[in-house]
């Protein structure tokens, strides 16, 4: 399948480097941002989930109504919505968007974050619940007849679903993570597997582990998960200007961090909190360990943004000119990444720059390779 691009959804103009305290949804900004992604040929937008933030389904429906091609990835934690309800909600969005819905499952990497919404299962059981949840959704989307379910986490009788996905069989399912349980469940059940940006060596090791899990689950190579990798590109006209911009961005991130006292992960303004504890999730722990080895990895992968934010979420940067960023993305495509998520620190303007200067270079290079034949990579 072709290389495709993802960007995160933003409901207002607040950013990590220019936060707007107490900002609510700005409908005009949300629509403008979504249409920008659509106009510049991004393929997907991820609508994120947080215990204290907006409802992804409502945001996703708004995006669907404002765009023509953009696929909407709904981030979903199983503890927040019963699976039969989720099956109908996702299929409803799929119908409203003419088949553009995708779901990205978050098992939950933080006990404290999960507890905020009444979820006290330990992490291993959260992954077991996720496995059961995905199986229920697939059954609900495909079963023409009412069915019972008697599992460890969910039980119901004679559920009948009259809300079908547009294709009649299902909606793409994405799973992310860096733990062995994430690899196992994603390898066995996911259509897409999401990773944060790591150096090429470590990224290749994770991809191999996902493919191994898929093979162990009996999936042929033609059916293994597509790989999704996320970066925070900092781009400027030249490499030199990009590095100046990167260090300026880092200074602002550090200043914002220093303004906030206490522990925790992040304030409502998007600023990382000072002296935050070591993250519980394996993905963030991996990023911090890699950051301890050096600032720059491979061609242009930059890690000080990881330490400045305590590795909260996707935080690894790519720094350089549009050509350097495009070449760096192609390095990951060569590893097997088919979906590349990119978002910067000036959300709307960066999306426009990526759409004008980065995406065309990547797609042009891939088209040139295709024209030359299979040995041109």
mmCIF file of C-alpha atoms in Angstrom:
data_model
loop_
_atom_site.group_PDB
_atom_site.id
_atom_site.type_symbol
_atom_site.label_atom_id
_atom_site.label_comp_id
_atom_site.label_asym_id
_atom_site.label_seq_id
_atom_site.Cartn_x
_atom_site.Cartn_y
_atom_site.Cartn_z
ATOM 1 C CA UNK A 1 0.000 0.000 0.000
ATOM 2 C CA UNK A 2 1.185 3.599 -0.534
ATOM 3 C CA UNK A 3 2.879 5.658 2.156
ATOM 4 C CA UNK A 4 0.256 7.780 3.894
ATOM 5 C CA UNK A 5 0.371 10.766 6.245
ATOM 6 C CA UNK A 6 -1.367 11.513 9.537
ATOM 7 C CA UNK A 7 -1.672 14.653 11.629
ATOM 8 C CA UNK A 8 -3.187 15.189 15.058
ATOM 9 C CA UNK A 9 -6.443 17.152 15.370
ATOM 10 C CA UNK A 10 -6.354 20.446 17.264
ATOM 11 C CA UNK A 11 -9.626 22.070 18.436
ATOM 12 C CA UNK A 12 -8.129 25.542 18.975
ATOM 13 C CA UNK A 13 -4.995 27.612 18.359
ATOM 14 C CA UNK A 14 -3.315 26.764 21.677
ATOM 15 C CA UNK A 15 0.090 25.088 21.280
ATOM 16 C CA UNK A 16 2.873 23.807 23.502
ATOM 17 C CA UNK A 17 5.001 26.857 22.714
ATOM 18 C CA UNK A 18 2.159 29.392 22.751
ATOM 19 C CA UNK A 19 -0.504 28.069 25.128
ATOM 20 C CA UNK A 20 -3.852 29.794 25.495
ATOM 21 C CA UNK A 21 -4.993 29.342 29.117
ATOM 22 C CA UNK A 22 -8.478 27.903 29.405
ATOM 23 C CA UNK A 23 -8.983 27.665 25.653
ATOM 24 C CA UNK A 24 -12.158 25.876 24.613
ATOM 25 C CA UNK A 25 -13.180 24.528 21.252
ATOM 26 C CA UNK A 26 -12.866 27.095 18.485
ATOM 27 C CA UNK A 27 -15.220 25.671 15.828
ATOM 28 C CA UNK A 28 -13.859 27.886 13.060
ATOM 29 C CA UNK A 29 -10.259 26.897 13.865
ATOM 30 C CA UNK A 30 -11.145 23.199 14.061
ATOM 31 C CA UNK A 31 -12.802 23.297 10.651
ATOM 32 C CA UNK A 32 -9.977 25.366 9.147
ATOM 33 C CA UNK A 33 -7.346 22.972 10.471
ATOM 34 C CA UNK A 34 -9.225 19.904 9.201
ATOM 35 C CA UNK A 35 -9.746 21.447 5.772
ATOM 36 C CA UNK A 36 -6.075 22.386 5.619
ATOM 37 C CA UNK A 37 -5.142 18.740 6.111
ATOM 38 C CA UNK A 38 -7.665 17.731 3.477
ATOM 39 C CA UNK A 39 -6.443 20.350 0.995
ATOM 40 C CA UNK A 40 -2.788 19.372 1.433
ATOM 41 C CA UNK A 41 -3.519 15.681 0.969
ATOM 42 C CA UNK A 42 -2.939 14.374 4.457
ATOM 43 C CA UNK A 43 -4.663 10.999 4.576
ATOM 44 C CA UNK A 44 -5.701 10.810 8.233
ATOM 45 C CA UNK A 45 -6.168 12.885 11.345
ATOM 46 C CA UNK A 46 -5.989 11.419 14.841
ATOM 47 C CA UNK A 47 -8.582 12.734 17.298
ATOM 48 C CA UNK A 48 -6.832 12.199 20.660
ATOM 49 C CA UNK A 49 -8.269 11.129 23.998
ATOM 50 C CA UNK A 50 -7.556 12.474 27.464
ATOM 51 C CA UNK A 51 -9.539 11.991 30.660
ATOM 52 C CA UNK A 52 -10.061 15.746 31.009
ATOM 53 C CA UNK A 53 -10.537 16.691 27.361
ATOM 54 C CA UNK A 54 -13.125 16.755 24.592
ATOM 55 C CA UNK A 55 -15.234 13.901 23.256
ATOM 56 C CA UNK A 56 -13.434 12.444 20.209
ATOM 57 C CA UNK A 57 -16.614 11.229 18.505
ATOM 58 C CA UNK A 58 -18.182 14.690 18.413
ATOM 59 C CA UNK A 59 -14.927 16.222 17.173
ATOM 60 C CA UNK A 60 -14.622 13.439 14.600
ATOM 61 C CA UNK A 61 -18.145 13.983 13.273
ATOM 62 C CA UNK A 62 -17.400 17.706 12.895
ATOM 63 C CA UNK A 63 -14.259 16.904 10.909
ATOM 64 C CA UNK A 64 -16.143 14.432 8.728
ATOM 65 C CA UNK A 65 -18.737 17.060 7.856
ATOM 66 C CA UNK A 66 -16.049 19.624 6.945
ATOM 67 C CA UNK A 67 -13.803 17.414 4.783
ATOM 68 C CA UNK A 68 -14.021 15.215 1.714
ATOM 69 C CA UNK A 69 -11.091 12.772 1.814
ATOM 70 C CA UNK A 70 -9.528 12.929 5.273
ATOM 71 C CA UNK A 71 -9.935 9.751 7.318
ATOM 72 C CA UNK A 72 -10.775 10.225 10.991
ATOM 73 C CA UNK A 73 -8.935 8.123 13.586
ATOM 74 C CA UNK A 74 -10.837 8.042 16.873
ATOM 75 C CA UNK A 75 -8.642 7.395 19.916
ATOM 76 C CA UNK A 76 -10.570 5.151 22.303
ATOM 77 C CA UNK A 77 -9.894 3.738 25.755
ATOM 78 C CA UNK A 78 -11.922 0.573 26.393
ATOM 79 C CA UNK A 79 -12.809 1.646 29.942
ATOM 80 C CA UNK A 80 -14.728 4.670 28.652
ATOM 81 C CA UNK A 81 -17.318 2.996 26.408
ATOM 82 C CA UNK A 82 -18.983 -0.405 26.449
ATOM 83 C CA UNK A 83 -17.920 -2.350 23.340
ATOM 84 C CA UNK A 84 -21.420 -2.800 21.905
ATOM 85 C CA UNK A 85 -21.951 0.962 22.165
ATOM 86 C CA UNK A 86 -18.528 1.628 20.624
ATOM 87 C CA UNK A 87 -19.297 -0.704 17.709
ATOM 88 C CA UNK A 88 -22.411 1.303 16.874
ATOM 89 C CA UNK A 89 -20.766 4.705 17.464
ATOM 90 C CA UNK A 90 -17.829 3.899 15.193
ATOM 91 C CA UNK A 91 -20.070 2.434 12.495
ATOM 92 C CA UNK A 92 -22.284 5.524 12.707
ATOM 93 C CA UNK A 93 -19.261 7.768 12.149
ATOM 94 C CA UNK A 94 -18.172 5.502 9.314
ATOM 95 C CA UNK A 95 -21.542 5.944 7.602
ATOM 96 C CA UNK A 96 -21.582 9.712 8.203
ATOM 97 C CA UNK A 97 -18.098 10.008 6.689
ATOM 98 C CA UNK A 98 -18.757 7.629 3.768
ATOM 99 C CA UNK A 99 -16.323 5.028 5.055
ATOM 100 C CA UNK A 100 -13.574 7.209 6.541
ATOM 101 C CA UNK A 101 -13.603 6.036 10.191
ATOM 102 C CA UNK A 102 -10.640 4.341 11.909
ATOM 103 C CA UNK A 103 -10.235 3.478 15.596
ATOM 104 C CA UNK A 104 -6.990 3.684 17.591
ATOM 105 C CA UNK A 105 -7.102 1.779 20.874
ATOM 106 C CA UNK A 106 -5.305 2.924 24.001
ATOM 107 C CA UNK A 107 -5.038 0.210 26.635
ATOM 108 C CA UNK A 108 -3.898 2.838 29.158
ATOM 109 C CA UNK A 109 -0.266 3.443 30.080
ATOM 110 C CA UNK A 110 -0.787 5.317 33.352
ATOM 111 C CA UNK A 111 -2.574 3.946 36.407
ATOM 112 C CA UNK A 112 -3.232 7.495 37.637
ATOM 113 C CA UNK A 113 -4.777 8.586 34.336
ATOM 114 C CA UNK A 114 -6.967 5.486 34.173
ATOM 115 C CA UNK A 115 -8.131 5.950 37.762
ATOM 116 C CA UNK A 116 -9.468 9.407 36.925
ATOM 117 C CA UNK A 117 -12.305 7.690 35.088
ATOM 118 C CA UNK A 118 -12.794 4.814 37.469
ATOM 119 C CA UNK A 119 -10.527 2.220 35.858
ATOM 120 C CA UNK A 120 -8.426 0.377 38.458
ATOM 121 C CA UNK A 121 -7.374 -2.678 36.465
ATOM 122 C CA UNK A 122 -3.620 -3.348 36.458
ATOM 123 C CA UNK A 123 -1.846 -2.879 33.144
ATOM 124 C CA UNK A 124 -1.695 -6.566 32.178
ATOM 125 C CA UNK A 125 -5.449 -6.875 32.623
ATOM 126 C CA UNK A 126 -6.041 -3.685 30.649
ATOM 127 C CA UNK A 127 -4.365 -5.344 27.681
ATOM 128 C CA UNK A 128 -6.385 -8.525 28.182
ATOM 129 C CA UNK A 129 -9.526 -6.386 28.231
ATOM 130 C CA UNK A 130 -8.417 -4.658 25.024
ATOM 131 C CA UNK A 131 -8.035 -8.008 23.288
ATOM 132 C CA UNK A 132 -11.556 -9.013 24.276
ATOM 133 C CA UNK A 133 -12.877 -5.583 23.273
ATOM 134 C CA UNK A 134 -11.457 -5.785 19.750
ATOM 135 C CA UNK A 135 -12.877 -9.261 19.255
ATOM 136 C CA UNK A 136 -16.338 -8.052 20.301
ATOM 137 C CA UNK A 137 -16.220 -5.114 17.903
ATOM 138 C CA UNK A 138 -15.190 -7.300 15.002
ATOM 139 C CA UNK A 139 -18.008 -9.720 15.802
ATOM 140 C CA UNK A 140 -20.533 -6.877 16.149
ATOM 141 C CA UNK A 141 -19.552 -5.411 12.775
ATOM 142 C CA UNK A 142 -19.678 -8.753 10.969
ATOM 143 C CA UNK A 143 -22.393 -10.848 12.612
ATOM 144 C CA UNK A 144 -25.707 -10.889 10.740
ATOM 145 C CA UNK A 145 -27.389 -12.541 13.724
ATOM 146 C CA UNK A 146 -27.753 -11.610 17.409
ATOM 147 C CA UNK A 147 -25.024 -13.134 19.564
ATOM 148 C CA UNK A 148 -24.113 -13.740 23.194
ATOM 149 C CA UNK A 149 -20.794 -12.962 24.845
ATOM 150 C CA UNK A 150 -19.494 -14.479 28.064
ATOM 151 C CA UNK A 151 -15.947 -13.206 28.541
ATOM 152 C CA UNK A 152 -13.781 -12.235 31.478
ATOM 153 C CA UNK A 153 -14.507 -8.518 31.150
ATOM 154 C CA UNK A 154 -17.770 -8.344 29.186
ATOM 155 C CA UNK A 155 -20.986 -10.335 29.235
ATOM 156 C CA UNK A 156 -24.195 -9.768 27.295
ATOM 157 C CA UNK A 157 -26.954 -11.712 25.579
ATOM 158 C CA UNK A 158 -28.469 -11.465 22.134
ATOM 159 C CA UNK A 159 -26.817 -8.243 21.047
ATOM 160 C CA UNK A 160 -27.949 -7.292 17.561
ATOM 161 C CA UNK A 161 -26.191 -4.576 15.590
ATOM 162 C CA UNK A 162 -28.058 -2.909 12.737
ATOM 163 C CA UNK A 163 -25.377 -0.201 12.262
ATOM 164 C CA UNK A 164 -22.909 -1.594 9.743
ATOM 165 C CA UNK A 165 -19.625 -0.126 8.545
ATOM 166 C CA UNK A 166 -19.772 1.110 4.982
ATOM 167 C CA UNK A 167 -17.741 -1.811 3.664
ATOM 168 C CA UNK A 168 -20.076 -4.243 5.443
ATOM 169 C CA UNK A 169 -17.330 -6.022 7.366
ATOM 170 C CA UNK A 170 -15.376 -3.701 9.639
ATOM 171 C CA UNK A 171 -13.439 -0.540 10.433
ATOM 172 C CA UNK A 172 -9.615 -0.426 10.528
ATOM 173 C CA UNK A 173 -8.301 -1.091 14.029
ATOM 174 C CA UNK A 174 -5.071 0.473 15.286
ATOM 175 C CA UNK A 175 -3.122 -0.502 18.392
ATOM 176 C CA UNK A 176 -0.029 1.218 19.752
ATOM 177 C CA UNK A 177 2.608 0.611 22.397
ATOM 178 C CA UNK A 178 6.062 -0.724 23.115
ATOM 179 C CA UNK A 179 5.356 -3.475 25.632
ATOM 180 C CA UNK A 180 5.335 -7.197 24.939
ATOM 181 C CA UNK A 181 1.562 -7.285 25.485
ATOM 182 C CA UNK A 182 1.087 -4.465 22.979
ATOM 183 C CA UNK A 183 3.173 -6.343 20.410
ATOM 184 C CA UNK A 184 1.223 -9.560 21.033
ATOM 185 C CA UNK A 185 -2.258 -8.072 20.781
ATOM 186 C CA UNK A 186 -1.437 -5.646 17.996
ATOM 187 C CA UNK A 187 0.410 -8.297 16.049
ATOM 188 C CA UNK A 188 -2.516 -10.680 16.361
ATOM 189 C CA UNK A 189 -5.469 -8.333 15.861
ATOM 190 C CA UNK A 190 -4.534 -4.868 14.570
ATOM 191 C CA UNK A 191 -4.723 -3.561 11.035
ATOM 192 C CA UNK A 192 -2.311 -0.765 12.038
ATOM 193 C CA UNK A 193 0.352 -0.636 14.761
ATOM 194 C CA UNK A 194 1.499 2.758 16.062
ATOM 195 C CA UNK A 195 5.028 3.564 17.279
ATOM 196 C CA UNK A 196 6.722 6.733 18.474
ATOM 197 C CA UNK A 197 9.788 7.926 16.600
ATOM 198 C CA UNK A 198 12.918 6.064 17.696
ATOM 199 C CA UNK A 199 16.312 5.709 15.993
ATOM 200 C CA UNK A 200 16.334 3.447 12.961
ATOM 201 C CA UNK A 201 17.937 0.522 14.780
ATOM 202 C CA UNK A 202 15.405 0.542 17.609
ATOM 203 C CA UNK A 203 12.509 1.183 15.243
ATOM 204 C CA UNK A 204 13.537 -1.819 13.137
ATOM 205 C CA UNK A 205 13.702 -3.998 16.261
ATOM 206 C CA UNK A 206 10.175 -2.983 17.221
ATOM 207 C CA UNK A 207 8.813 -3.561 13.728
ATOM 208 C CA UNK A 208 10.419 -7.009 13.645
ATOM 209 C CA UNK A 209 8.848 -7.801 17.014
ATOM 210 C CA UNK A 210 5.394 -6.789 15.746
ATOM 211 C CA UNK A 211 5.809 -8.885 12.614
ATOM 212 C CA UNK A 212 6.972 -11.822 14.731
ATOM 213 C CA UNK A 213 3.866 -11.540 16.902
ATOM 214 C CA UNK A 214 1.698 -11.454 13.788
ATOM 215 C CA UNK A 215 3.354 -14.592 12.457
ATOM 216 C CA UNK A 216 2.928 -16.345 15.795
ATOM 217 C CA UNK A 217 -0.778 -15.512 15.590
ATOM 218 C CA UNK A 218 -0.942 -17.232 12.205
ATOM 219 C CA UNK A 219 -1.159 -14.125 10.052
ATOM 220 C CA UNK A 220 0.581 -14.283 6.654
ATOM 221 C CA UNK A 221 2.977 -11.519 5.618
ATOM 222 C CA UNK A 222 0.269 -10.086 3.378
ATOM 223 C CA UNK A 223 -1.986 -9.545 6.411
ATOM 224 C CA UNK A 224 0.383 -8.230 9.070
ATOM 225 C CA UNK A 225 -0.234 -4.788 10.602
ATOM 226 C CA UNK A 226 0.730 -1.650 8.742
ATOM 227 C CA UNK A 227 3.328 0.326 10.701
ATOM 228 C CA UNK A 228 2.606 3.889 11.833
ATOM 229 C CA UNK A 229 5.510 6.032 13.157
ATOM 230 C CA UNK A 230 5.131 9.504 14.695
ATOM 231 C CA UNK A 231 7.500 12.501 14.650
ATOM 232 C CA UNK A 232 7.508 16.221 15.474
ATOM 233 C CA UNK A 233 9.343 17.795 12.499
ATOM 234 C CA UNK A 234 10.959 21.216 12.938
ATOM 235 C CA UNK A 235 11.437 22.478 9.396
ATOM 236 C CA UNK A 236 12.894 25.624 7.852
ATOM 237 C CA UNK A 237 14.282 26.671 4.486
ATOM 238 C CA UNK A 238 17.786 25.344 5.259
ATOM 239 C CA UNK A 239 19.230 22.896 7.775
ATOM 240 C CA UNK A 240 20.997 25.752 9.561
ATOM 241 C CA UNK A 241 17.794 27.747 9.967
ATOM 242 C CA UNK A 242 15.956 24.621 11.090
ATOM 243 C CA UNK A 243 18.467 24.014 13.881
ATOM 244 C CA UNK A 244 18.150 27.623 15.000
ATOM 245 C CA UNK A 245 14.389 27.150 15.088
ATOM 246 C CA UNK A 246 14.773 23.873 16.980
ATOM 247 C CA UNK A 247 16.859 25.399 19.762
ATOM 248 C CA UNK A 248 14.477 28.341 20.005
ATOM 249 C CA UNK A 249 11.563 25.903 20.332
ATOM 250 C CA UNK A 250 13.456 23.976 23.001
ATOM 251 C CA UNK A 251 14.118 27.159 24.998
ATOM 252 C CA UNK A 252 10.388 27.904 25.017
ATOM 253 C CA UNK A 253 9.490 24.346 26.057
ATOM 254 C CA UNK A 254 11.963 24.546 28.935
ATOM 255 C CA UNK A 255 10.723 27.992 29.988
ATOM 256 C CA UNK A 256 7.135 26.782 30.008
ATOM 257 C CA UNK A 257 8.179 23.792 32.076
ATOM 258 C CA UNK A 258 9.971 25.965 34.617
ATOM 259 C CA UNK A 259 6.856 28.109 35.106
ATOM 260 C CA UNK A 260 4.855 25.241 36.526
ATOM 261 C CA UNK A 261 5.451 23.625 39.892
ATOM 262 C CA UNK A 262 4.513 20.198 41.171
ATOM 263 C CA UNK A 263 4.397 16.708 39.710
ATOM 264 C CA UNK A 264 2.146 15.127 37.153
ATOM 265 C CA UNK A 265 2.307 14.904 33.425
ATOM 266 C CA UNK A 266 0.985 18.053 31.818
ATOM 267 C CA UNK A 267 -1.141 21.074 32.612
ATOM 268 C CA UNK A 268 -4.355 21.948 30.800
ATOM 269 C CA UNK A 269 -2.359 24.574 28.897
ATOM 270 C CA UNK A 270 -0.186 21.879 27.341
ATOM 271 C CA UNK A 271 2.913 22.684 29.427
ATOM 272 C CA UNK A 272 4.966 19.862 30.906
ATOM 273 C CA UNK A 273 5.144 19.955 34.668
ATOM 274 C CA UNK A 274 8.382 20.266 36.618
ATOM 275 C CA UNK A 275 9.885 17.195 38.287
ATOM 276 C CA UNK A 276 7.313 14.880 36.814
ATOM 277 C CA UNK A 277 7.815 11.268 37.858
ATOM 278 C CA UNK A 278 9.241 8.695 35.479
ATOM 279 C CA UNK A 279 6.418 7.745 33.101
ATOM 280 C CA UNK A 280 4.821 4.382 33.738
ATOM 281 C CA UNK A 281 4.366 3.430 30.098
ATOM 282 C CA UNK A 282 7.148 1.558 28.323
ATOM 283 C CA UNK A 283 7.105 3.809 25.255
ATOM 284 C CA UNK A 284 8.024 6.928 27.227
ATOM 285 C CA UNK A 285 10.634 5.024 29.224
ATOM 286 C CA UNK A 286 12.248 3.928 25.966
ATOM 287 C CA UNK A 287 12.350 7.496 24.655
ATOM 288 C CA UNK A 288 13.984 8.794 27.834
ATOM 289 C CA UNK A 289 16.578 6.015 27.789
ATOM 290 C CA UNK A 290 17.451 6.811 24.178
ATOM 291 C CA UNK A 291 17.632 10.531 25.026
ATOM 292 C CA UNK A 292 20.202 9.736 27.724
ATOM 293 C CA UNK A 293 22.551 8.416 25.009
ATOM 294 C CA UNK A 294 22.719 11.635 23.009
ATOM 295 C CA UNK A 295 20.809 14.460 21.414
ATOM 296 C CA UNK A 296 20.972 13.587 17.699
ATOM 297 C CA UNK A 297 20.422 10.152 16.200
ATOM 298 C CA UNK A 298 20.703 9.005 12.595
ATOM 299 C CA UNK A 299 20.115 11.661 9.959
ATOM 300 C CA UNK A 300 18.095 14.262 11.896
ATOM 301 C CA UNK A 301 16.264 12.652 14.843
ATOM 302 C CA UNK A 302 16.492 15.029 17.829
ATOM 303 C CA UNK A 303 15.795 14.033 21.425
ATOM 304 C CA UNK A 304 16.062 17.143 23.687
ATOM 305 C CA UNK A 305 12.337 17.714 23.100
ATOM 306 C CA UNK A 306 11.804 14.339 24.783
ATOM 307 C CA UNK A 307 13.574 15.298 28.000
ATOM 308 C CA UNK A 308 12.013 18.783 27.998
ATOM 309 C CA UNK A 309 8.517 17.230 28.074
ATOM 310 C CA UNK A 310 9.358 14.123 30.137
ATOM 311 C CA UNK A 311 8.496 12.029 27.068
ATOM 312 C CA UNK A 312 4.814 12.789 27.307
ATOM 313 C CA UNK A 313 3.364 11.320 24.150
ATOM 314 C CA UNK A 314 4.994 11.663 20.770
ATOM 315 C CA UNK A 315 7.905 14.012 21.408
ATOM 316 C CA UNK A 316 10.825 13.092 19.144
ATOM 317 C CA UNK A 317 11.689 15.754 16.580
ATOM 318 C CA UNK A 318 13.100 15.610 13.079
ATOM 319 C CA UNK A 319 15.130 18.758 12.327
ATOM 320 C CA UNK A 320 16.138 20.098 8.946
ATOM 321 C CA UNK A 321 15.209 21.520 5.584
ATOM 322 C CA UNK A 322 12.241 20.025 3.730
ATOM 323 C CA UNK A 323 14.665 17.772 1.855
ATOM 324 C CA UNK A 324 16.324 16.560 5.061
ATOM 325 C CA UNK A 325 12.946 15.878 6.659
ATOM 326 C CA UNK A 326 11.745 14.054 3.544
ATOM 327 C CA UNK A 327 14.920 11.956 3.404
ATOM 328 C CA UNK A 328 14.540 11.099 7.092
ATOM 329 C CA UNK A 329 10.946 9.997 6.560
ATOM 330 C CA UNK A 330 12.057 7.847 3.628
ATOM 331 C CA UNK A 331 14.542 6.107 5.928
ATOM 332 C CA UNK A 332 11.582 4.888 7.989
ATOM 333 C CA UNK A 333 9.572 3.997 4.905
ATOM 334 C CA UNK A 334 12.488 1.768 3.941
ATOM 335 C CA UNK A 335 12.162 0.028 7.315
ATOM 336 C CA UNK A 336 8.527 -0.779 6.613
ATOM 337 C CA UNK A 337 6.611 2.245 7.931
ATOM 338 C CA UNK A 338 3.572 2.867 5.733
ATOM 339 C CA UNK A 339 1.923 5.580 7.815
ATOM 340 C CA UNK A 340 3.887 8.640 8.947
ATOM 341 C CA UNK A 341 2.372 10.960 11.543
ATOM 342 C CA UNK A 342 3.834 14.467 11.628
ATOM 343 C CA UNK A 343 2.886 17.474 13.725
ATOM 344 C CA UNK A 344 5.019 20.347 14.851
ATOM 345 C CA UNK A 345 4.907 22.996 17.547
ATOM 346 C CA UNK A 346 3.081 25.686 15.549
ATOM 347 C CA UNK A 347 0.222 23.416 14.639
ATOM 348 C CA UNK A 348 -1.587 25.050 11.730
ATOM 349 C CA UNK A 349 1.414 26.752 10.123
ATOM 350 C CA UNK A 350 3.516 23.609 10.434
ATOM 351 C CA UNK A 351 0.783 21.522 8.810
ATOM 352 C CA UNK A 352 0.742 23.973 5.913
ATOM 353 C CA UNK A 353 4.541 23.840 5.586
ATOM 354 C CA UNK A 354 4.525 20.040 5.645
ATOM 355 C CA UNK A 355 1.796 19.968 3.020
ATOM 356 C CA UNK A 356 3.616 22.415 0.750
ATOM 357 C CA UNK A 357 7.208 21.321 1.132
ATOM 358 C CA UNK A 358 7.573 17.879 2.761
ATOM 359 C CA UNK A 359 4.758 15.613 1.617
ATOM 360 C CA UNK A 360 5.328 16.377 -2.097
ATOM 361 C CA UNK A 361 9.051 15.549 -1.770
ATOM 362 C CA UNK A 362 8.338 12.211 -0.107
ATOM 363 C CA UNK A 363 5.670 11.278 -2.613
ATOM 364 C CA UNK A 364 7.807 12.395 -5.553
ATOM 365 C CA UNK A 365 10.735 10.288 -4.342
ATOM 366 C CA UNK A 366 8.499 7.261 -3.887
ATOM 367 C CA UNK A 367 6.982 7.728 -7.332
ATOM 368 C CA UNK A 368 10.456 7.995 -8.833
ATOM 369 C CA UNK A 369 11.443 4.753 -7.133
ATOM 370 C CA UNK A 370 8.326 3.050 -8.440
ATOM 371 C CA UNK A 371 9.071 4.225 -11.959
ATOM 372 C CA UNK A 372 12.623 2.865 -11.729
ATOM 373 C CA UNK A 373 11.567 -0.510 -10.396
ATOM 374 C CA UNK A 374 11.922 -2.557 -7.193
ATOM 375 C CA UNK A 375 15.713 -2.202 -6.862
ATOM 376 C CA UNK A 376 15.701 1.604 -6.555
ATOM 377 C CA UNK A 377 15.035 1.891 -2.783
#
